[in-house]
Amino acid sequence: MASFGWKRKIGEKVSKATSQQFEAEAADDTDLGDDDDANWVLAAKRRKEVLLEDCVRKSKELKDEGANLAENMRYREALVKWDEALQLTPEDATIYEMKSQVLMSLHEMFPAVHAAEMAVQRNPRSWDAWQTLGRAQLGLGEIALAIRSFQVSLHIFPMNPEVWKEDLSWARKLQVQQKATKTESVQALAKGEELVQESIPDYDFESDEIVAVCAAIAEKEKALSAAKTMVIVSASGTVETVTEQDNCPATPDETLFIRAR
């Protein structure tokens, strides 16, 4: 009778050398997978860097083209180039600063101030951006704000003679003139009010002179109303003016005269 022994697991039949070889191959496959992931990340990063480099390069080309156009006073075309450059590098403060200068040349002060403010926001340490902002604010008549912008520009670059001798000096002169003009306007307004008040005399309607004048006028009107006149036309066509007194109410004979209408 056949005897049955304990059945071993299949895995136990695999030799030790084969098992070690299998484990080594599995480890190699894992290393290859890790290397593929790392290579993919590096490739994506490199692709992004290349794209950024292309954007920066193209933006610089557009910026230079716009600068050349602006030098030739082709301002509108320059603005188009700079807007395209800002689509590629929206954080470039120099492009906004140049836009502000060109917009001031076109006398578009509100957009010029906005562009200069964008330049200052992106690079608060740019003295020329603060200088351009001050000039744009001065174009809008915001003298106090312009002076502050020029002062910030000088704080960043204290040795800039252009801002110190031209921009800030001119802005302060305008401020003095503005204050003097306001003072003259206030004085003229006050003087005008005084003249208006002096031109209206202060009559005393209860004074003796006014009462006497009023009494004389009343007596004259009373005397005129006491005498009544009428125009009489006789039958023969003669015209006669008759004064009728209160104490003589009688009139001419109506048979002889026809009273005129």
PDB file of C-alpha atoms in Angstrom:
ATOM      1  CA  MET A   1       0.000   0.000   0.000  1.00  0.00           C
ATOM      2  CA  ALA A   2       1.416   3.274  -1.058  1.00  0.00           C
ATOM      3  CA  SER A   3       2.251   5.703   1.688  1.00  0.00           C
ATOM      4  CA  PHE A   4       1.651   9.457   1.433  1.00  0.00           C
ATOM      5  CA  GLY A   5       4.177  11.844   2.906  1.00  0.00           C
ATOM      6  CA  TRP A   6       3.859  15.590   3.727  1.00  0.00           C
ATOM      7  CA  LYS A   7       3.571  17.721   0.622  1.00  0.00           C
ATOM      8  CA  ARG A   8       6.108  20.548   0.572  1.00  0.00           C
ATOM      9  CA  LYS A   9       5.294  24.024  -0.767  1.00  0.00           C
ATOM     10  CA  ILE A  10       6.256  24.783  -4.303  1.00  0.00           C
ATOM     11  CA  GLY A  11       8.389  27.713  -3.256  1.00  0.00           C
ATOM     12  CA  GLU A  12      10.605  25.454  -1.278  1.00  0.00           C
ATOM     13  CA  LYS A  13      11.600  23.659  -4.461  1.00  0.00           C
ATOM     14  CA  VAL A  14      13.219  26.853  -5.854  1.00  0.00           C
ATOM     15  CA  SER A  15      16.923  26.807  -5.347  1.00  0.00           C
ATOM     16  CA  LYS A  16      18.642  29.417  -3.283  1.00  0.00           C
ATOM     17  CA  ALA A  17      20.722  30.676  -6.229  1.00  0.00           C
ATOM     18  CA  THR A  18      17.628  31.127  -8.389  1.00  0.00           C
ATOM     19  CA  SER A  19      15.917  33.026  -5.600  1.00  0.00           C
ATOM     20  CA  GLN A  20      18.862  35.365  -5.191  1.00  0.00           C
ATOM     21  CA  GLN A  21      18.977  35.991  -8.928  1.00  0.00           C
ATOM     22  CA  PHE A  22      15.276  36.838  -9.008  1.00  0.00           C
ATOM     23  CA  GLU A  23      15.643  39.280  -6.133  1.00  0.00           C
ATOM     24  CA  ALA A  24      18.575  40.992  -7.850  1.00  0.00           C
ATOM     25  CA  GLU A  25      16.605  41.402 -11.083  1.00  0.00           C
ATOM     26  CA  ALA A  26      13.651  42.853  -9.183  1.00  0.00           C
ATOM     27  CA  ALA A  27      15.950  45.344  -7.474  1.00  0.00           C
ATOM     28  CA  ASP A  28      17.344  46.392 -10.847  1.00  0.00           C
ATOM     29  CA  ASP A  29      13.834  46.936 -12.200  1.00  0.00           C
ATOM     30  CA  THR A  30      13.013  49.118  -9.187  1.00  0.00           C
ATOM     31  CA  ASP A  31      16.131  51.196  -9.713  1.00  0.00           C
ATOM     32  CA  LEU A  32      15.246  51.663 -13.361  1.00  0.00           C
ATOM     33  CA  GLY A  33      11.735  52.838 -12.410  1.00  0.00           C
ATOM     34  CA  ASP A  34      13.149  55.364  -9.930  1.00  0.00           C
ATOM     35  CA  ASP A  35      15.580  56.599 -12.536  1.00  0.00           C
ATOM     36  CA  ASP A  36      12.728  57.077 -15.055  1.00  0.00           C
ATOM     37  CA  ASP A  37      10.721  59.164 -12.576  1.00  0.00           C
ATOM     38  CA  ALA A  38      13.709  61.315 -11.758  1.00  0.00           C
ATOM     39  CA  ASN A  39      14.498  61.799 -15.405  1.00  0.00           C
ATOM     40  CA  TRP A  40      10.900  62.841 -16.127  1.00  0.00           C
ATOM     41  CA  VAL A  41      10.964  65.477 -13.362  1.00  0.00           C
ATOM     42  CA  LEU A  42      14.275  66.816 -14.560  1.00  0.00           C
ATOM     43  CA  ALA A  43      13.029  66.934 -18.129  1.00  0.00           C
ATOM     44  CA  ALA A  44       9.897  68.843 -17.147  1.00  0.00           C
ATOM     45  CA  LYS A  45      11.939  71.296 -15.099  1.00  0.00           C
ATOM     46  CA  ARG A  46      14.356  71.819 -17.936  1.00  0.00           C
ATOM     47  CA  ARG A  47      11.499  72.320 -20.378  1.00  0.00           C
ATOM     48  CA  LYS A  48      10.030  74.985 -18.120  1.00  0.00           C
ATOM     49  CA  GLU A  49      13.379  76.730 -17.819  1.00  0.00           C
ATOM     50  CA  VAL A  50      13.796  76.746 -21.576  1.00  0.00           C
ATOM     51  CA  LEU A  51      10.291  78.184 -21.997  1.00  0.00           C
ATOM     52  CA  LEU A  52      11.012  80.954 -19.486  1.00  0.00           C
ATOM     53  CA  GLU A  53      14.280  81.725 -21.202  1.00  0.00           C
ATOM     54  CA  ASP A  54      12.460  81.996 -24.513  1.00  0.00           C
ATOM     55  CA  CYS A  55       9.864  84.341 -22.993  1.00  0.00           C
ATOM     56  CA  VAL A  56      12.548  86.556 -21.482  1.00  0.00           C
ATOM     57  CA  ARG A  57      14.495  86.638 -24.736  1.00  0.00           C
ATOM     58  CA  LYS A  58      11.412  87.450 -26.827  1.00  0.00           C
ATOM     59  CA  SER A  59      10.291  90.078 -24.309  1.00  0.00           C
ATOM     60  CA  LYS A  60      13.684  91.774 -24.469  1.00  0.00           C
ATOM     61  CA  GLU A  61      13.508  91.866 -28.257  1.00  0.00           C
ATOM     62  CA  LEU A  62      10.067  93.459 -28.136  1.00  0.00           C
ATOM     63  CA  LYS A  63      11.203  95.922 -25.476  1.00  0.00           C
ATOM     64  CA  ASP A  64      14.189  97.009 -27.574  1.00  0.00           C
ATOM     65  CA  GLU A  65      11.998  97.363 -30.664  1.00  0.00           C
ATOM     66  CA  GLY A  66       9.589  99.560 -28.698  1.00  0.00           C
ATOM     67  CA  ALA A  67      12.467 101.706 -27.439  1.00  0.00           C
ATOM     68  CA  ASN A  68      13.692 102.289 -30.991  1.00  0.00           C
ATOM     69  CA  LEU A  69      10.189 103.222 -32.101  1.00  0.00           C
ATOM     70  CA  ALA A  70       9.821 105.639 -29.181  1.00  0.00           C
ATOM     71  CA  GLU A  71      13.111 107.332 -30.049  1.00  0.00           C
ATOM     72  CA  ASN A  72      11.713 107.940 -33.531  1.00  0.00           C
ATOM     73  CA  MET A  73       8.516 109.376 -31.940  1.00  0.00           C
ATOM     74  CA  ARG A  74       6.416 106.450 -33.168  1.00  0.00           C
ATOM     75  CA  TYR A  75       4.771 106.269 -29.780  1.00  0.00           C
ATOM     76  CA  ARG A  76       1.672 104.248 -30.602  1.00  0.00           C
ATOM     77  CA  GLU A  77       3.690 101.512 -32.247  1.00  0.00           C
ATOM     78  CA  ALA A  78       6.053 101.464 -29.273  1.00  0.00           C
ATOM     79  CA  LEU A  79       3.134 100.947 -26.898  1.00  0.00           C
ATOM     80  CA  VAL A  80       1.963  97.961 -28.937  1.00  0.00           C
ATOM     81  CA  LYS A  81       5.405  96.344 -28.724  1.00  0.00           C
ATOM     82  CA  TRP A  82       5.624  96.915 -24.988  1.00  0.00           C
ATOM     83  CA  ASP A  83       2.167  95.499 -24.390  1.00  0.00           C
ATOM     84  CA  GLU A  84       3.232  92.342 -26.210  1.00  0.00           C
ATOM     85  CA  ALA A  85       6.376  92.183 -24.097  1.00  0.00           C
ATOM     86  CA  LEU A  86       4.325  92.510 -20.902  1.00  0.00           C
ATOM     87  CA  GLN A  87       2.301  89.465 -21.942  1.00  0.00           C
ATOM     88  CA  LEU A  88       5.545  87.472 -21.730  1.00  0.00           C
ATOM     89  CA  THR A  89       7.121  89.171 -18.697  1.00  0.00           C
ATOM     90  CA  PRO A  90       4.356  90.908 -16.720  1.00  0.00           C
ATOM     91  CA  GLU A  91       6.684  91.695 -13.801  1.00  0.00           C
ATOM     92  CA  ASP A  92       9.131  93.794 -15.818  1.00  0.00           C
ATOM     93  CA  ALA A  93       9.046  97.231 -14.149  1.00  0.00           C
ATOM     94  CA  THR A  94      11.182  98.903 -16.813  1.00  0.00           C
ATOM     95  CA  ILE A  95       8.539  98.311 -19.485  1.00  0.00           C
ATOM     96  CA  TYR A  96       5.878 100.009 -17.370  1.00  0.00           C
ATOM     97  CA  GLU A  97       8.229 102.911 -16.691  1.00  0.00           C
ATOM     98  CA  MET A  98       8.906 103.410 -20.412  1.00  0.00           C
ATOM     99  CA  LYS A  99       5.180 103.189 -21.144  1.00  0.00           C
ATOM    100  CA  SER A 100       4.556 105.982 -18.659  1.00  0.00           C
ATOM    101  CA  GLN A 101       7.088 108.236 -20.374  1.00  0.00           C
ATOM    102  CA  VAL A 102       5.531 107.666 -23.795  1.00  0.00           C
ATOM    103  CA  LEU A 103       1.997 108.219 -22.467  1.00  0.00           C
ATOM    104  CA  MET A 104       3.106 111.546 -21.012  1.00  0.00           C
ATOM    105  CA  SER A 105       4.464 112.495 -24.427  1.00  0.00           C
ATOM    106  CA  LEU A 106       0.994 111.717 -25.807  1.00  0.00           C
ATOM    107  CA  HIS A 107      -0.551 113.884 -23.039  1.00  0.00           C
ATOM    108  CA  GLU A 108      -2.456 110.900 -21.631  1.00  0.00           C
ATOM    109  CA  MET A 109      -1.778 111.661 -17.994  1.00  0.00           C
ATOM    110  CA  PHE A 110      -4.128 109.255 -16.256  1.00  0.00           C
ATOM    111  CA  PRO A 111      -2.739 106.164 -18.059  1.00  0.00           C
ATOM    112  CA  ALA A 112       0.757 107.541 -17.514  1.00  0.00           C
ATOM    113  CA  VAL A 113       0.229 107.713 -13.755  1.00  0.00           C
ATOM    114  CA  HIS A 114      -1.217 104.191 -13.764  1.00  0.00           C
ATOM    115  CA  ALA A 115       1.742 102.769 -15.688  1.00  0.00           C
ATOM    116  CA  ALA A 116       4.219 104.489 -13.368  1.00  0.00           C
ATOM    117  CA  GLU A 117       2.386 103.135 -10.321  1.00  0.00           C
ATOM    118  CA  MET A 118       2.630  99.615 -11.788  1.00  0.00           C
ATOM    119  CA  ALA A 119       6.391 100.113 -12.238  1.00  0.00           C
ATOM    120  CA  VAL A 120       6.789 101.254  -8.629  1.00  0.00           C
ATOM    121  CA  GLN A 121       4.753  98.308  -7.342  1.00  0.00           C
ATOM    122  CA  ARG A 122       6.961  95.827  -9.188  1.00  0.00           C
ATOM    123  CA  ASN A 123      10.224  97.493  -8.236  1.00  0.00           C
ATOM    124  CA  PRO A 124       9.926  99.834  -5.253  1.00  0.00           C
ATOM    125  CA  ARG A 125      13.706 100.336  -5.269  1.00  0.00           C
ATOM    126  CA  SER A 126      13.764 101.858  -8.764  1.00  0.00           C
ATOM    127  CA  TRP A 127      14.574 105.546  -8.443  1.00  0.00           C
ATOM    128  CA  ASP A 128      13.759 106.246 -12.089  1.00  0.00           C
ATOM    129  CA  ALA A 129      10.296 104.665 -11.670  1.00  0.00           C
ATOM    130  CA  TRP A 130       9.611 107.046  -8.754  1.00  0.00           C
ATOM    131  CA  GLN A 131      10.915 109.959 -10.810  1.00  0.00           C
ATOM    132  CA  THR A 132       8.607 109.094 -13.708  1.00  0.00           C
ATOM    133  CA  LEU A 133       5.681 108.719 -11.318  1.00  0.00           C
ATOM    134  CA  GLY A 134       6.379 112.177  -9.897  1.00  0.00           C
ATOM    135  CA  ARG A 135       6.443 113.715 -13.360  1.00  0.00           C
ATOM    136  CA  ALA A 136       3.161 112.036 -14.287  1.00  0.00           C
ATOM    137  CA  GLN A 137       1.545 113.248 -11.058  1.00  0.00           C
ATOM    138  CA  LEU A 138       2.835 116.739 -11.751  1.00  0.00           C
ATOM    139  CA  GLY A 139       1.132 116.584 -15.156  1.00  0.00           C
ATOM    140  CA  LEU A 140      -2.168 115.952 -13.372  1.00  0.00           C
ATOM    141  CA  GLY A 141      -1.625 118.893 -11.052  1.00  0.00           C
ATOM    142  CA  GLU A 142      -1.011 116.672  -8.014  1.00  0.00           C
ATOM    143  CA  ILE A 143       1.909 118.762  -6.794  1.00  0.00           C
ATOM    144  CA  ALA A 144       2.057 117.388  -3.238  1.00  0.00           C
ATOM    145  CA  LEU A 145       2.085 113.769  -4.469  1.00  0.00           C
ATOM    146  CA  ALA A 146       4.735 114.615  -7.063  1.00  0.00           C
ATOM    147  CA  ILE A 147       6.997 116.142  -4.420  1.00  0.00           C
ATOM    148  CA  ARG A 148       6.682 112.994  -2.318  1.00  0.00           C
ATOM    149  CA  SER A 149       7.579 110.777  -5.297  1.00  0.00           C
ATOM    150  CA  PHE A 150      10.638 112.901  -6.083  1.00  0.00           C
ATOM    151  CA  GLN A 151      11.709 112.694  -2.452  1.00  0.00           C
ATOM    152  CA  VAL A 152      11.469 108.897  -2.513  1.00  0.00           C
ATOM    153  CA  SER A 153      13.550 108.849  -5.690  1.00  0.00           C
ATOM    154  CA  LEU A 154      16.200 110.980  -3.995  1.00  0.00           C
ATOM    155  CA  HIS A 155      16.108 108.758  -0.921  1.00  0.00           C
ATOM    156  CA  ILE A 156      16.987 105.776  -3.149  1.00  0.00           C
ATOM    157  CA  PHE A 157      19.585 107.673  -5.191  1.00  0.00           C
ATOM    158  CA  PRO A 158      20.623 110.811  -3.241  1.00  0.00           C
ATOM    159  CA  MET A 159      23.296 111.870  -5.727  1.00  0.00           C
ATOM    160  CA  ASN A 160      20.917 112.264  -8.674  1.00  0.00           C
ATOM    161  CA  PRO A 161      21.268 115.920  -9.752  1.00  0.00           C
ATOM    162  CA  GLU A 162      18.407 115.734 -12.259  1.00  0.00           C
ATOM    163  CA  VAL A 163      15.763 114.950  -9.648  1.00  0.00           C
ATOM    164  CA  TRP A 164      17.207 117.388  -7.138  1.00  0.00           C
ATOM    165  CA  LYS A 165      17.846 120.413  -9.372  1.00  0.00           C
ATOM    166  CA  GLU A 166      15.078 120.041 -11.930  1.00  0.00           C
ATOM    167  CA  ASP A 167      12.142 117.929 -10.827  1.00  0.00           C
ATOM    168  CA  LEU A 168      11.955 118.647  -7.104  1.00  0.00           C
ATOM    169  CA  SER A 169      12.941 122.305  -7.472  1.00  0.00           C
ATOM    170  CA  TRP A 170      10.303 122.897 -10.143  1.00  0.00           C
ATOM    171  CA  ALA A 171       7.612 121.106  -8.130  1.00  0.00           C
ATOM    172  CA  ARG A 172       8.324 123.255  -5.069  1.00  0.00           C
ATOM    173  CA  LYS A 173       8.096 126.454  -7.131  1.00  0.00           C
ATOM    174  CA  LEU A 174       4.727 125.330  -8.438  1.00  0.00           C
ATOM    175  CA  GLN A 175       3.601 124.601  -4.906  1.00  0.00           C
ATOM    176  CA  VAL A 176       4.529 128.127  -3.783  1.00  0.00           C
ATOM    177  CA  GLN A 177       2.682 129.626  -6.752  1.00  0.00           C
ATOM    178  CA  GLN A 178      -0.347 127.462  -6.037  1.00  0.00           C
ATOM    179  CA  LYS A 179      -0.473 128.654  -2.426  1.00  0.00           C
ATOM    180  CA  ALA A 180      -0.094 132.287  -3.502  1.00  0.00           C
ATOM    181  CA  THR A 181      -2.899 131.920  -6.049  1.00  0.00           C
ATOM    182  CA  LYS A 182      -5.206 130.407  -3.457  1.00  0.00           C
ATOM    183  CA  THR A 183      -4.424 133.246  -1.042  1.00  0.00           C
ATOM    184  CA  GLU A 184      -5.167 135.885  -3.692  1.00  0.00           C
ATOM    185  CA  SER A 185      -8.422 134.174  -4.597  1.00  0.00           C
ATOM    186  CA  VAL A 186      -9.550 134.118  -0.979  1.00  0.00           C
ATOM    187  CA  GLN A 187      -8.641 137.774  -0.519  1.00  0.00           C
ATOM    188  CA  ALA A 188     -10.441 138.803  -3.707  1.00  0.00           C
ATOM    189  CA  LEU A 189     -13.538 136.889  -2.644  1.00  0.00           C
ATOM    190  CA  ALA A 190     -13.507 138.530   0.782  1.00  0.00           C
ATOM    191  CA  LYS A 191     -13.025 141.973  -0.775  1.00  0.00           C
ATOM    192  CA  GLY A 192     -15.911 141.389  -3.150  1.00  0.00           C
ATOM    193  CA  GLU A 193     -18.186 140.459  -0.263  1.00  0.00           C
ATOM    194  CA  GLU A 194     -17.200 143.658   1.560  1.00  0.00           C
ATOM    195  CA  LEU A 195     -17.999 145.792  -1.513  1.00  0.00           C
ATOM    196  CA  VAL A 196     -21.395 144.162  -1.859  1.00  0.00           C
ATOM    197  CA  GLN A 197     -22.156 144.869   1.772  1.00  0.00           C
ATOM    198  CA  GLU A 198     -21.005 148.518   1.476  1.00  0.00           C
ATOM    199  CA  SER A 199     -23.029 149.153  -1.707  1.00  0.00           C
ATOM    200  CA  ILE A 200     -26.300 148.555   0.141  1.00  0.00           C
ATOM    201  CA  PRO A 201     -26.923 151.679   2.305  1.00  0.00           C
ATOM    202  CA  ASP A 202     -28.479 151.232   5.691  1.00  0.00           C
ATOM    203  CA  TYR A 203     -31.592 153.419   5.545  1.00  0.00           C
ATOM    204  CA  ASP A 204     -33.362 154.519   8.687  1.00  0.00           C
ATOM    205  CA  PHE A 205     -36.986 154.578   7.555  1.00  0.00           C
ATOM    206  CA  GLU A 206     -38.117 156.088  10.871  1.00  0.00           C
ATOM    207  CA  SER A 207     -35.832 159.167  10.674  1.00  0.00           C
ATOM    208  CA  ASP A 208     -37.286 162.702  10.626  1.00  0.00           C
ATOM    209  CA  GLU A 209     -36.068 163.369   7.091  1.00  0.00           C
ATOM    210  CA  ILE A 210     -37.830 160.313   5.653  1.00  0.00           C
ATOM    211  CA  VAL A 211     -41.039 161.137   7.534  1.00  0.00           C
ATOM    212  CA  ALA A 212     -40.973 164.737   6.226  1.00  0.00           C
ATOM    213  CA  VAL A 213     -40.464 163.620   2.639  1.00  0.00           C
ATOM    214  CA  CYS A 214     -43.312 161.131   2.862  1.00  0.00           C
ATOM    215  CA  ALA A 215     -45.600 163.835   4.327  1.00  0.00           C
ATOM    216  CA  ALA A 216     -44.754 166.277   1.526  1.00  0.00           C
ATOM    217  CA  ILE A 217     -45.517 163.681  -1.117  1.00  0.00           C
ATOM    218  CA  ALA A 218     -48.827 162.907   0.541  1.00  0.00           C
ATOM    219  CA  GLU A 219     -49.833 166.594   0.624  1.00  0.00           C
ATOM    220  CA  LYS A 220     -48.990 167.035  -3.044  1.00  0.00           C
ATOM    221  CA  GLU A 221     -51.056 164.006  -4.049  1.00  0.00           C
ATOM    222  CA  LYS A 222     -53.915 165.300  -1.892  1.00  0.00           C
ATOM    223  CA  ALA A 223     -53.877 168.717  -3.619  1.00  0.00           C
ATOM    224  CA  LEU A 224     -53.878 167.093  -7.040  1.00  0.00           C
ATOM    225  CA  SER A 225     -56.771 164.837  -6.206  1.00  0.00           C
ATOM    226  CA  ALA A 226     -58.781 167.804  -4.842  1.00  0.00           C
ATOM    227  CA  ALA A 227     -58.890 169.496  -8.258  1.00  0.00           C
ATOM    228  CA  LYS A 228     -60.839 167.610 -10.916  1.00  0.00           C
ATOM    229  CA  THR A 229     -60.629 168.547 -14.562  1.00  0.00           C
ATOM    230  CA  MET A 230     -62.717 167.678 -17.566  1.00  0.00           C
ATOM    231  CA  VAL A 231     -62.638 168.440 -21.302  1.00  0.00           C
ATOM    232  CA  ILE A 232     -65.752 170.195 -22.677  1.00  0.00           C
ATOM    233  CA  VAL A 233     -66.602 170.504 -26.376  1.00  0.00           C
ATOM    234  CA  SER A 234     -69.236 173.093 -27.234  1.00  0.00           C
ATOM    235  CA  ALA A 235     -71.879 172.660 -29.888  1.00  0.00           C
ATOM    236  CA  SER A 236     -69.938 174.940 -32.192  1.00  0.00           C
ATOM    237  CA  GLY A 237     -66.827 172.682 -31.844  1.00  0.00           C
ATOM    238  CA  THR A 238     -64.909 174.765 -29.279  1.00  0.00           C
ATOM    239  CA  VAL A 239     -62.792 172.668 -26.882  1.00  0.00           C
ATOM    240  CA  GLU A 240     -62.420 173.912 -23.319  1.00  0.00           C
ATOM    241  CA  THR A 241     -60.777 172.380 -20.207  1.00  0.00           C
ATOM    242  CA  VAL A 242     -62.764 173.071 -17.050  1.00  0.00           C
ATOM    243  CA  THR A 243     -61.452 172.613 -13.496  1.00  0.00           C
ATOM    244  CA  GLU A 244     -64.082 171.422 -11.083  1.00  0.00           C
ATOM    245  CA  GLN A 245     -63.570 172.525  -7.479  1.00  0.00           C
ATOM    246  CA  ASP A 246     -65.048 170.766  -4.480  1.00  0.00           C
ATOM    247  CA  ASN A 247     -66.778 173.984  -3.346  1.00  0.00           C
ATOM    248  CA  CYS A 248     -68.107 174.603  -6.867  1.00  0.00           C
ATOM    249  CA  PRO A 249     -69.625 171.415  -8.096  1.00  0.00           C
ATOM    250  CA  ALA A 250     -71.720 173.199 -10.764  1.00  0.00           C
ATOM    251  CA  THR A 251     -70.899 172.508 -14.400  1.00  0.00           C
ATOM    252  CA  PRO A 252     -71.646 174.593 -17.521  1.00  0.00           C
ATOM    253  CA  ASP A 253     -75.044 174.372 -19.059  1.00  0.00           C
ATOM    254  CA  GLU A 254     -75.358 171.008 -20.739  1.00  0.00           C
ATOM    255  CA  THR A 255     -77.413 172.585 -23.504  1.00  0.00           C
ATOM    256  CA  LEU A 256     -74.408 174.616 -24.561  1.00  0.00           C
ATOM    257  CA  PHE A 257     -71.634 172.073 -24.062  1.00  0.00           C
ATOM    258  CA  ILE A 258     -71.184 168.427 -24.848  1.00  0.00           C
ATOM    259  CA  ARG A 259     -68.908 166.641 -22.421  1.00  0.00           C
ATOM    260  CA  ALA A 260     -66.096 164.871 -24.191  1.00  0.00           C
ATOM    261  CA  ARG A 261     -65.595 161.227 -23.582  1.00  0.00           C
TER     262      ARG A 261
END
